[in-house]
Each structure stands twice: as C-alpha cells, then as structure tokens.
Amino acid sequence: MNPERIFEEFPAPSYRGAQEQALRDIRDAFAAGNDVVLVRAPTGSGKSLLARAVAGCARRVDDADPSDATGAYYTTPQVSQLDDVAADDLLADLNVIRGKSNYSCILPDERETPVNQAPCVRKRGYDCSVKHRCPYFSDRAIASNRSIAAMTLAYFMQTAGSEVFRKRDVVVVDEAHGLAEWAEMYATIQLGPRTVPFWDDLRVPEIDDLDRAVRYAENLSQQCTRRKDELLTQDSLTPAEVRERDRLQELIGELDWFVSDYRDPQSPTTWLVDQSEPSGTTRENDDEPAGGPLTIKPMNPEKYLQHTVWERGNKFALLSATILNKAAFCRQVGLDPADVALVDVEHTFPVENRPLYDVTQGKMTYEQRSETMPKIARTIVRLMQRHPDEKGLIHAHSYDIQERLANRLTDFGVGDRVRTHDRDGRDAALEAWKATDEPDVFLSVKMEEALDLKGDLCRWQVLCKAPFLNTGDSRVAHRLEEGQWAWYYRTALRTVIQACGRVVRAPEDHGATYLADSSLLDCFERARTDMPDWFEAQVDRMRRPELPEFDPHAALGDGARSRGNRGASRSTGGGSRAGSRAGRDGSRSRRGSGRSSDSSPVADVWDTDG
C-alpha cells in the first residue's frame, strides 16, 4: 500500500466539508505503520469517496512481485449502500459483483431463470455456449481482474478461500459499525423446516447441552452429505433439487464449522444453543422425547472473522459514523486496540440544522406500551399539524407498533396522510413514498440505516421506541448476565445516531428529529461517555417544542384534504403482524447456552416483532 497516493486517488473534483483533512489523517495513520484504521465519519461526510481514495492506494500489479497481494476490495453489509455505489459516476471504477441469484440466465428458454438455477448448475457436465456472455460470470471476471472489486459483506465472507477472489492488498469496509453482529448473524446456524430440506424426515432429540448439540450436528452433517451425494449422481436436476443441493452443501459447511470451532481449545468463540418446542405429533415407539427446531449461535466469532475478513487483506480501512468506542469495537471483532488507529472526521453540518426535540410521552416497553402508544399517536397528529406541507418518517421499530399506530391514526381521521409497508413490499412502498410530492407520513420498520432522505424527501421524523436489543435473544441475555450493560446502551445509541442521520444529508439541508419514548433520554444519560462530540452537541440543545393543540383536521394539510376521504391508511400490507409474541414466548430455553429466542442476533436491525 502506498498511502501517499490518497489525494490523487480521491475521485471528486473538489473537497467538501472536512474531506481534505480526513484524507491527510488517514494517510498519516497508514504511514505510521497501522494495518487497520478506523474512520469515524459523520453521516453526509462522503464516506464512499474517502473509501475509494483509500482503495486506490493499494499495491499495483506493476509494482508487485508475483507473490504479492495487489488491488483492493470494497465491501459493505448494506445492499442499498452497494446500489448507491454502483449508481455513483464518481465511483465508476468500483467493479460491482453480486450473488448469482441477482442475475438472469441469457439462454433463450431461460430468460426468467436466475443464474443459480440455470442449466449450467442443473445439468451435470453442461457446457454453456454463452458462458462468456453470462452476466454473472462476466461481472465476476471483471471484478476479479480489476483493481477494485465491490461486493456486499455477505458475498465477501462467502468467497473466503475462493480461487477467484483471493487475498488483496487493501480491504475497505463501509458502514463497519455492525461488523461483529453481522459476523454473528452469518455464522448462526438455523436448523428447522425452512432451512433443512428433509426436516420432516428427521428425528430431533431434546438438546440440553452443547456437547449433545455437537454430536447431533455431526450426525446431521453426515445425513446431509448422503442426500447431497444422491443428488450429484443424477444427470439433471429440477430447480427445486438445485436449491436443495446448494442448501445441503451450505448446511454441511455450517455444521462442520461449528463442530470444528467448538472442539478447538484455542478458539475464543462462545456457542449458545436455543431449542423451540417441537411441532407435530410424536412418533410411536420413540424412547426419548422429541425436540424442536434449533438455533446454534456464536458470540464474538473472532475466528470466523479471522478467516472471512482479516486474512483477506494486508491493510484495512473500516468506515462508519458510529464506531462509538474503539476499544470495545476492537475486542468484539478480534483486533488489538494497540494496533489500530482511529481517525475522527469533523462534522460540518450546522447543529441548528439537525435539531432534536423531546416529545416523550412515557416508556414503550412491552408492559407500558398500551398506555404510552395512544399518547404518541396523538403527538404524531400534532406533529403533522406542525409540518402540514412536509413529508415525515415515523420509526415504528416493529411491525406490532406500526400496525397499532396506523390503526390509531386512522381512527383519528388522518389516515389519508399515512403510508405503511410490510416485509415483502418494503422497498416498493418506500420508493413510492419518496416519489410522491404529497406531504405523506411513512410508518417505517427498521429503516434507521442506509436511507438517504435529502432535501424535501423528508423534513421531520419521530423515534417511537428506544431501539434496545431484544433481551429475549440468548446472546443479549448472556452478555447482560455478564454485566455488559455499557455495550447494551451503546448499541442502542448507535442505532439512534444512525436514525438521526437519515433526514439531514448536506450542510445546507435541515430536518427535525422528535423523540417520543422516554427511554431514549435514559439511553443518552447512560451512554453519554460514548457519544461523539457532534451528537452530544445535538443532545445538549434538545428542548420540548411548542406544538399546536390536537386537531386531526388541521393535520391533514391542504394536499391530503384535497384528495378526499379515502378511508383507511394507504398500506401495502404492513398492518398484518409478521410474528406473534405468543410464538416467541412459547419456545423453550436450553442452557449450555442461554434463553431461547427465534429473533436474529442483530436485534436492533432485524428484530421486528417486539
């Protein structure tokens, strides 16, 4: 790596905000001999441009020996972030590669078939006459041979050990704050009817400790191998059989990794196992009680990250607005803080353009939600009155909260100005809301990150619930039992800061953020030592605003009133509940492990039921 090239590799014609100073600090950090540099850059500071400049400093083929790693990887956990990179003319030399399922076969009779189910993967010995023009293999060849390959973090991790995407000189991870949680999620093994193709044929025992889980994993891996080998003997497979074969291969790798890591005395990974109640009837003549679906979870999977990330490059730049505590972050991802440099990028957006307002109405815990929710709904109506001609975003946190708020707002008579979404229609509903010129209010679930609502796309937003991790998740419970409360509050603060950055995207932009859950104020107090200075300035300026008296008719605004009465809120199905609380509470806990839960390890991003 040659960090002295960082300025010439910066892709924009001029600098904005603190970019020039940031480049200087990043250059000096690498020049000082650091292999890993954390770049803490606020939302809107142009992290992708900084990332491109760092990637451009990678060793070039002309300057390398045959055994030297050259070129760079750019990776991000957010698909939308990769989409933004692909669409940015300034980043045109970041050659994007995606998974096979994102490409369609170009054979005449297979135009609707994704490449991962095309004849080349269905038929043994198939020689594709147009492979050189296949969109997937073409993109892969380009990305593997150009100096900067760009991909999602999932694809990057899946290609560890690949002969195509070998070790490179520089790896840049954008939006890196959740690296540990993403690694935990990718390394989690779900064993149930949706993930094991022949689940209904299995007899699953009760798993009451990790040793028994390992023995079961070994047995299941052998069964998967036999099923996969049977499929491989066939000359041709159906698309369903292709999916089964690929899933079996993936499952074998997951199970073997778990067994190997658990039995490695040097591995730092702590494994937890949760088991749900069995479904269906118990087989006759069973000597032992049957068990239900299993979730095998790693905590702080340093060994997994070593293989999938840290062995993939010589130098690393990790960028995010919310790497809040350097030492804690390094511990979680298996880095020595003494070997890692931190570069802080100044926030150049005026603090008065990004105000926080205290409109708290009480706590939104599950026990207190029924009392607090109607008050928040009334407050949202009053905020709609305050912003009659401006689009707003409501961070509902969960589909349960979204549904109840939507129903309450409809009962108040303001449903004509409200939009919602469901899991399947999420992206389409978001794009439709962004495209409208009407001052509609969008009730969103888990859109605190990777959302660019610049200018009039959105001028105000509400945080309805403090985004604390789900304490029913065994990993969260395990950490709290060990007293890691600073981590718990810091993780919630990280999500709040990310959310606050959705509506102010440039120095001249402006947008208000309203806090409705009083637990947010408690979070600020408990995590204040981890706040970046620029966000602490927002918190210190926070005040209670003067709101109009409750008047739903005034909340509709001129645009909504002119459209007439359309009845219920415009919804793409978001009112339907996607997971019942009873279903979660019904799963049993198996300790060797922790409390049972079927929620994702990245609860602040993915837990949408509570």
XYZ file of C-alpha atoms in Angstrom:
610
model
C 0.000 0.000 0.000
C 1.178 3.485 -0.815
C -0.813 5.952 1.337
C 0.943 8.910 -0.328
C -1.325 8.387 -3.341
C -4.503 9.043 -1.329
C -5.037 12.597 -2.622
C -4.573 11.741 -6.292
C -6.933 8.776 -5.822
C -9.736 10.905 -4.370
C -12.422 10.676 -7.091
C -14.244 14.012 -6.707
C -13.053 17.204 -8.460
C -13.079 19.138 -5.172
C -13.291 18.572 -1.446
C -16.388 19.047 0.677
C -16.512 19.715 4.389
C -13.631 18.054 6.238
C -12.674 15.606 3.480
C -9.224 17.044 2.791
C -8.229 16.905 6.451
C -9.696 13.398 6.727
C -7.549 12.202 3.824
C -4.485 13.694 5.469
C -5.225 11.981 8.775
C -5.935 8.617 7.113
C -2.707 8.875 5.108
C -0.695 9.622 8.228
C -2.303 6.746 10.149
C -1.320 4.211 7.495
C 2.104 5.798 7.008
C 2.734 5.343 10.736
C 2.562 1.574 10.210
C -1.003 0.796 11.268
C -2.547 -2.161 9.468
C -6.099 -1.173 10.489
C -7.515 2.357 10.504
C -10.985 3.133 11.838
C -12.505 6.182 10.152
C -15.311 7.680 12.232
C -17.031 9.931 9.708
C -20.460 11.505 10.329
C -23.393 10.944 8.017
C -23.082 13.075 4.906
C -19.308 13.470 5.093
C -18.754 11.456 1.906
C -17.507 8.167 3.346
C -17.747 6.388 -0.004
C -15.402 8.925 -1.597
C -12.938 8.510 1.262
C -13.248 4.747 0.871
C -12.450 4.984 -2.844
C -9.357 7.082 -2.120
C -8.054 4.508 0.366
C -8.761 1.620 -2.020
C -6.804 3.447 -4.733
C -3.689 3.326 -2.557
C -3.455 -0.462 -2.886
C -0.344 -2.004 -4.392
C -0.497 -2.115 -8.188
C 0.364 -5.108 -10.313
C 3.239 -3.263 -11.993
C 4.843 -2.591 -8.601
C 4.397 -6.092 -7.175
C 6.213 -9.384 -7.147
C 4.204 -12.396 -8.371
C 3.501 -13.497 -4.781
C 2.365 -10.073 -3.573
C -1.281 -9.235 -2.981
C -2.492 -6.378 -5.166
C -5.656 -4.372 -5.627
C -8.480 -3.691 -3.178
C -11.877 -4.864 -2.008
C -14.710 -2.504 -1.166
C -17.459 -4.154 0.871
C -20.484 -3.070 2.868
C -23.189 -5.007 4.740
C -25.936 -2.831 3.250
C -27.294 -3.813 -0.177
C -28.677 -0.293 -0.613
C -25.226 1.138 0.047
C -23.771 -1.050 -2.701
C -26.595 0.104 -5.002
C -25.647 3.721 -4.287
C -22.018 2.981 -5.089
C -22.982 1.290 -8.355
C -25.052 4.330 -9.371
C -22.413 6.950 -8.490
C -20.457 8.179 -11.534
C -17.577 9.208 -9.278
C -17.198 5.563 -8.210
C -17.468 4.000 -11.664
C -14.203 2.077 -11.265
C -15.564 0.129 -8.279
C -16.479 -3.034 -10.170
C -19.572 -4.477 -8.505
C -20.228 -8.216 -8.250
C -23.358 -9.687 -6.658
C -24.547 -13.206 -5.871
C -25.804 -15.486 -8.663
C -29.436 -15.075 -7.667
C -29.248 -11.399 -8.711
C -28.575 -12.284 -12.368
C -30.793 -13.897 -15.012
C -29.712 -16.557 -17.467
C -29.443 -15.303 -21.073
C -30.274 -18.591 -22.813
C -33.410 -18.133 -24.982
C -35.591 -20.527 -22.976
C -34.204 -19.497 -19.584
C -34.618 -15.703 -19.551
C -36.674 -15.824 -16.325
C -34.278 -18.240 -14.604
C -31.761 -16.879 -12.090
C -28.200 -17.958 -12.765
C -28.094 -20.059 -9.591
C -30.798 -22.297 -11.140
C -29.695 -22.154 -14.785
C -28.845 -25.266 -16.881
C -25.154 -24.898 -16.004
C -25.980 -25.740 -12.393
C -28.862 -28.140 -13.121
C -27.207 -30.460 -15.612
C -24.074 -32.470 -14.982
C -21.317 -31.735 -17.486
C -23.338 -28.975 -19.145
C -21.180 -26.875 -21.478
C -22.794 -23.469 -21.812
C -22.231 -21.941 -25.229
C -22.743 -18.401 -23.959
C -20.919 -18.563 -20.635
C -18.539 -15.845 -21.822
C -21.566 -13.529 -22.074
C -23.300 -14.684 -18.887
C -23.983 -11.530 -16.818
C -22.866 -13.159 -13.577
C -19.643 -14.721 -14.850
C -18.907 -11.590 -16.857
C -19.245 -9.346 -13.779
C -17.249 -11.827 -11.715
C -14.425 -11.917 -14.262
C -14.323 -8.129 -14.461
C -14.384 -7.669 -10.678
C -11.733 -10.328 -10.103
C -9.343 -8.803 -12.647
C -9.781 -5.096 -11.936
C -8.026 -3.166 -9.209
C -11.122 -2.569 -7.032
C -13.841 -5.211 -6.582
C -17.023 -4.124 -4.777
C -19.469 -6.514 -3.119
C -21.741 -6.952 -0.125
C -20.199 -8.177 3.101
C -22.219 -11.397 2.791
C -20.725 -12.161 -0.635
C -17.272 -11.131 0.586
C -17.437 -13.546 3.511
C -18.882 -16.354 1.388
C -15.967 -16.095 -1.049
C -13.323 -16.603 1.654
C -10.923 -19.225 0.336
C -12.069 -18.634 -3.245
C -9.563 -19.085 -6.067
C -11.295 -16.229 -7.878
C -11.337 -13.632 -5.086
C -8.017 -14.136 -3.397
C -6.254 -12.023 -0.821
C -5.806 -8.371 -1.837
C -3.586 -5.617 -0.544
C -6.339 -3.357 0.860
C -9.805 -4.096 2.207
C -12.243 -1.239 2.815
C -15.371 -1.958 4.870
C -18.019 0.770 4.683
C -20.715 1.004 7.397
C -18.466 -1.193 9.528
C -20.033 -0.444 12.915
C -22.051 -3.679 12.932
C -19.242 -5.945 11.758
C -19.326 -8.151 14.865
C -23.110 -8.520 14.780
C -23.147 -9.256 11.051
C -20.485 -11.926 11.560
C -22.564 -13.456 14.342
C -25.597 -13.482 12.074
C -23.777 -15.060 9.132
C -22.254 -17.729 11.388
C -25.579 -18.574 13.072
C -26.989 -21.979 12.124
C -30.752 -22.325 11.879
C -31.998 -25.932 11.908
C -35.704 -26.177 11.174
C -38.302 -26.895 8.484
C -37.353 -23.822 6.426
C -33.601 -24.459 6.454
C -33.163 -28.259 6.421
C -34.670 -29.725 3.207
C -35.576 -33.085 4.803
C -36.549 -31.781 8.235
C -39.807 -33.722 8.332
C -37.833 -36.974 7.967
C -35.585 -36.210 10.919
C -35.939 -37.261 14.490
C -34.700 -34.322 16.538
C -33.787 -35.084 20.158
C -34.004 -32.681 23.051
C -30.722 -30.785 23.161
C -29.874 -29.888 26.744
C -26.169 -29.029 26.425
C -23.583 -28.065 23.826
C -21.868 -31.461 23.744
C -25.108 -33.049 22.670
C -25.619 -30.307 20.100
C -22.199 -31.085 18.622
C -22.969 -34.801 18.385
C -26.270 -34.028 16.686
C -24.557 -31.605 14.277
C -22.066 -34.316 13.285
C -24.871 -36.791 12.643
C -26.895 -34.269 10.654
C -23.856 -33.323 8.562
C -23.420 -36.972 7.586
C -27.081 -37.231 6.602
C -26.815 -34.043 4.536
C -23.727 -35.402 2.798
C -25.524 -38.604 1.819
C -28.516 -36.652 0.477
C -26.256 -34.301 -1.451
C -24.279 -37.196 -2.962
C -27.522 -38.788 -4.123
C -28.416 -35.601 -5.970
C -24.957 -35.368 -7.506
C -25.358 -38.771 -9.134
C -28.281 -37.510 -11.216
C -27.649 -36.231 -14.740
C -30.220 -33.471 -14.470
C -31.881 -31.686 -11.573
C -35.018 -29.625 -11.291
C -34.728 -26.061 -9.956
C -36.078 -27.320 -6.620
C -33.415 -30.041 -6.488
C -30.731 -27.479 -7.313
C -31.877 -25.363 -4.371
C -31.816 -28.451 -2.153
C -28.324 -29.444 -3.288
C -26.937 -25.954 -2.731
C -28.607 -25.640 0.652
C -27.255 -29.040 1.706
C -23.737 -28.001 0.713
C -24.120 -24.765 2.642
C -25.506 -26.602 5.668
C -22.666 -29.129 5.664
C -20.169 -26.280 5.776
C -22.017 -24.553 8.618
C -22.282 -27.707 10.723
C -18.674 -28.738 10.148
C -17.516 -25.235 11.081
C -19.476 -25.381 14.340
C -18.092 -28.794 15.286
C -14.534 -27.818 14.399
C -14.676 -24.484 16.208
C -16.297 -25.919 19.342
C -13.638 -28.613 19.631
C -10.767 -26.204 19.046
C -9.337 -25.433 22.513
C -7.771 -22.230 21.148
C -10.985 -20.809 19.726
C -12.342 -17.738 21.556
C -15.901 -18.356 20.346
C -18.668 -18.950 22.865
C -21.524 -21.003 21.413
C -25.145 -20.864 22.531
C -27.924 -23.264 21.575
C -31.652 -22.498 21.682
C -34.362 -25.058 21.005
C -38.016 -24.371 20.305
C -40.974 -26.564 21.108
C -41.472 -29.425 18.621
C -44.313 -29.128 16.155
C -46.483 -32.032 15.017
C -47.041 -35.347 16.717
C -44.505 -37.547 18.451
C -43.573 -40.700 16.579
C -44.670 -44.003 18.039
C -42.094 -46.203 19.799
C -39.781 -43.245 20.481
C -37.751 -43.926 23.601
C -36.801 -40.277 24.076
C -38.884 -37.098 23.888
C -38.563 -35.245 20.605
C -37.132 -31.753 20.356
C -37.942 -28.861 18.063
C -36.001 -26.550 15.744
C -32.531 -25.489 16.849
C -30.584 -22.246 16.600
C -26.837 -22.534 17.144
C -25.294 -19.111 17.741
C -21.718 -17.882 18.107
C -20.774 -14.934 20.294
C -17.885 -12.669 19.248
C -16.838 -15.054 16.461
C -13.251 -13.798 16.204
C -12.104 -16.987 14.489
C -14.845 -16.648 11.881
C -13.840 -13.048 11.173
C -10.190 -14.059 11.009
C -10.961 -16.449 8.171
C -13.582 -14.389 6.322
C -12.173 -10.865 6.751
C -8.768 -10.396 8.383
C -6.975 -12.982 6.226
C -8.350 -11.343 3.053
C -6.054 -8.312 3.038
C -2.871 -6.652 4.266
C -4.325 -3.260 5.205
C -7.856 -2.395 6.333
C -9.937 0.779 6.492
C -13.194 0.482 8.439
C -15.557 3.430 7.992
C -18.684 4.384 9.932
C -20.346 7.275 11.713
C -20.992 5.123 14.763
C -17.908 3.220 15.866
C -18.551 4.729 19.272
C -15.913 3.031 21.425
C -12.669 1.993 19.773
C -11.538 -0.461 22.450
C -14.910 -2.192 22.677
C -15.245 -2.436 18.895
C -11.780 -3.944 18.548
C -12.459 -6.542 21.222
C -15.689 -7.595 19.519
C -14.048 -8.142 16.121
C -10.815 -9.723 17.352
C -8.400 -6.801 16.910
C -5.819 -5.470 19.355
C -6.694 -1.798 20.018
C -2.980 -1.010 20.304
C -2.532 -1.965 16.648
C -5.490 0.071 15.376
C -5.608 3.797 14.634
C -8.750 5.922 14.927
C -9.356 8.891 12.655
C -12.170 11.244 13.631
C -13.729 13.293 10.846
C -15.234 16.629 11.834
C -18.988 17.118 11.424
C -19.509 20.201 9.265
C -23.333 20.321 9.272
C -24.590 23.197 11.471
C -26.051 21.785 14.663
C -29.057 24.096 14.359
C -29.957 22.334 11.089
C -30.281 18.938 12.797
C -32.280 19.634 15.980
C -33.527 17.034 18.437
C -36.859 17.614 20.169
C -38.143 16.000 23.326
C -41.779 14.992 22.824
C -41.548 11.977 25.132
C -44.856 10.528 26.305
C -43.686 7.667 28.511
C -41.908 4.348 28.099
C -42.532 1.999 25.200
C -41.576 -1.229 26.934
C -43.955 -4.081 26.203
C -45.564 -3.724 29.623
C -46.139 0.041 29.296
C -46.786 0.254 25.560
C -50.577 0.133 25.759
C -50.596 3.212 27.982
C -47.960 5.151 26.037
C -48.983 4.334 22.469
C -52.192 6.441 22.332
C -50.252 9.424 23.643
C -47.592 9.003 20.956
C -50.276 8.694 18.281
C -51.826 11.976 19.437
C -48.375 13.572 19.434
C -47.797 12.406 15.857
C -51.059 14.110 14.851
C -49.857 17.332 16.456
C -46.514 16.985 14.624
C -48.411 16.504 11.379
C -50.117 19.808 12.199
C -46.721 21.405 12.821
C -45.472 20.111 9.462
C -48.629 20.298 7.281
C -46.754 20.554 3.987
C -43.679 18.444 4.748
C -43.103 14.706 4.456
C -42.387 12.836 7.673
C -40.906 9.489 8.680
C -42.030 7.534 11.745
C -39.539 4.955 13.013
C -42.023 2.459 14.422
C -39.293 -0.060 15.444
C -41.563 -3.111 14.996
C -44.491 -4.233 12.872
C -46.607 -4.514 16.004
C -46.043 -0.840 16.819
C -46.512 0.141 13.176
C -49.872 -1.616 12.968
C -51.175 -0.164 16.208
C -50.065 3.350 15.296
C -51.594 3.078 11.818
C -54.905 1.930 13.281
C -54.906 4.687 15.877
C -54.071 7.386 13.312
C -56.820 6.103 11.048
C -59.261 6.273 13.971
C -58.184 9.890 14.476
C -59.106 10.586 10.853
C -55.625 11.314 9.490
C -55.166 8.016 7.632
C -55.214 9.773 4.259
C -51.782 11.185 5.011
C -50.282 7.919 6.317
C -48.437 5.192 4.434
C -47.181 1.842 5.748
C -45.356 -1.193 4.370
C -44.995 -4.897 5.035
C -41.931 -7.136 4.795
C -42.451 -8.119 1.172
C -43.485 -4.693 -0.113
C -40.944 -2.745 1.887
C -38.773 -1.363 -0.942
C -41.665 -0.633 -3.310
C -43.597 1.220 -0.607
C -40.518 3.253 0.325
C -39.852 4.260 -3.283
C -43.500 5.197 -3.833
C -43.433 7.428 -0.753
C -40.159 9.050 -1.810
C -41.561 9.691 -5.289
C -44.737 11.476 -4.171
C -44.921 15.242 -3.868
C -47.630 14.969 -1.215
C -46.668 15.608 2.449
C -47.325 11.987 3.400
C -46.088 10.354 6.601
C -44.376 6.974 6.257
C -44.630 4.491 9.138
C -41.419 2.515 8.707
C -39.901 -0.529 10.385
C -36.121 -0.845 10.646
C -35.131 1.981 8.342
C -32.708 3.654 10.741
C -29.763 2.901 8.454
C -28.785 3.158 4.781
C -31.579 5.577 3.874
C -30.839 8.879 2.128
C -33.728 11.341 2.562
C -32.101 14.520 1.372
C -33.922 17.794 0.965
C -37.688 17.695 0.692
C -37.780 13.893 0.611
C -38.251 14.198 4.385
C -38.097 17.144 6.765
C -39.071 15.521 10.070
C -39.014 12.140 11.749
C -40.119 10.506 15.005
C -38.370 7.799 17.014
C -41.237 5.913 18.655
C -39.192 3.458 20.676
C -35.676 3.248 22.040
C -34.008 0.601 19.846
C -32.740 -1.608 22.647
C -31.681 -5.112 21.729
C -34.150 -7.909 22.392
C -33.310 -9.273 25.848
C -35.065 -12.500 24.879
C -32.205 -13.224 22.482
C -29.847 -15.640 24.218
C -26.756 -13.717 23.134
C -28.083 -10.489 24.605
C -29.152 -12.271 27.780
C -25.736 -13.912 28.116
C -23.930 -10.579 27.811
C -26.218 -8.867 30.307
C -25.722 -11.705 32.755
C -22.022 -10.907 32.466
C -22.773 -7.266 33.257
C -22.189 -5.821 29.775
C -24.706 -3.030 30.231
C -22.423 -0.408 28.658
C -22.472 -2.483 25.458
C -26.280 -2.711 25.659
C -26.819 1.055 25.898
C -24.038 1.824 23.425
C -25.657 -0.416 20.810
C -28.987 1.387 21.199
C -27.259 4.777 20.984
C -25.552 3.675 17.785
C -28.913 2.985 16.141
C -30.350 6.314 17.342
C -27.413 8.223 15.845
C -27.814 6.339 12.580
C -31.524 7.211 12.525
C -30.851 10.892 13.176
C -28.707 10.995 10.052
C -31.483 9.968 7.679
C -33.004 13.426 7.165
C -30.002 15.763 7.107
C -27.669 14.866 4.262
C -25.737 18.049 3.438
C -24.548 21.223 5.212
C -27.419 23.271 3.799
C -30.008 20.544 4.465
C -32.220 20.602 7.550
C -34.541 18.201 9.336
C -36.031 17.713 12.795
C -35.928 14.535 14.877
C -38.548 14.045 17.604
C -38.022 11.576 20.463
C -41.273 10.014 21.725
C -40.031 7.245 24.059
C -38.728 8.483 27.415
C -36.316 5.522 27.495
C -34.316 7.364 24.838
C -33.435 10.034 27.381
C -32.249 7.334 29.776
C -30.143 5.834 26.991
C -28.487 9.215 26.377
C -27.555 9.551 30.039
C -26.165 6.033 30.357
C -24.202 6.111 27.087
C -23.108 9.740 27.156
C -19.412 8.871 27.506
C -19.597 7.086 24.156
C -21.302 9.939 22.282
C -19.350 11.656 19.519
C -18.889 15.348 20.297
C -21.063 16.411 17.367
C -24.000 14.303 18.555
C -23.555 15.397 22.161
C -23.987 18.955 20.887
C -27.374 17.939 19.447
C -28.421 16.345 22.723
C -27.338 19.373 24.740
C -29.503 21.644 22.546
C -32.577 19.401 22.814
C -35.750 21.026 24.098
C -39.514 20.485 24.203
C -41.193 22.202 21.249
C -44.396 24.221 21.203
C -46.966 22.050 19.432
C -50.432 23.003 18.173
C -53.497 21.836 20.066
C -54.743 18.441 18.886
C -56.747 18.951 15.679
C -56.791 15.991 13.248
C -58.464 18.048 10.515
C -55.566 20.505 10.536
C -53.108 17.585 10.450
C -54.321 16.506 7.022
C -52.873 19.569 5.331
C -54.244 21.070 2.141
C -52.919 18.257 -0.069
C -54.492 15.410 1.868
C -57.801 17.247 2.274
C -57.981 17.875 -1.462
C -57.578 14.186 -2.201
C -60.778 13.459 -0.315
C -61.643 10.813 2.173
C -60.040 7.535 1.175
C -60.845 5.631 4.332
C -58.105 3.560 5.906
C -54.439 4.435 5.706
C -52.727 3.554 2.463
C -50.966 0.323 3.236
C -49.094 -2.327 1.300
C -49.966 -4.911 3.887
C -47.921 -3.509 6.745
C -50.877 -3.852 9.096
C -50.507 -7.617 9.174
C -48.497 -8.920 12.052
C -45.497 -10.898 10.909
C -44.732 -12.824 14.072
C -46.787 -13.392 17.178
C -45.481 -12.730 20.633
C -47.059 -15.986 21.772
C -44.917 -17.844 19.266
C -41.755 -16.323 20.696
C -42.699 -16.877 24.295
C -43.600 -20.481 23.567
C -40.057 -21.539 22.719
C -38.066 -23.271 25.445
C -34.687 -22.367 26.837
C -31.759 -24.756 26.796
C -28.914 -23.617 28.904
C -25.399 -24.516 27.946
C -26.446 -21.653 26.043
C -28.942 -19.026 27.032
C -32.573 -18.070 26.857
C -34.471 -19.218 23.835
C -35.475 -16.835 21.082
C -36.037 -17.062 17.365
C -35.093 -13.441 16.800
C -31.967 -12.537 14.874
C -28.711 -11.750 16.677
C -28.774 -8.320 15.108
C -31.842 -7.410 17.094
C -31.543 -3.657 16.548
C -31.668 -4.222 12.796
C -33.753 -7.322 12.337
C -35.999 -7.935 15.353
C -39.290 -6.589 14.036
C -41.791 -8.403 16.243
C -41.443 -6.840 19.674
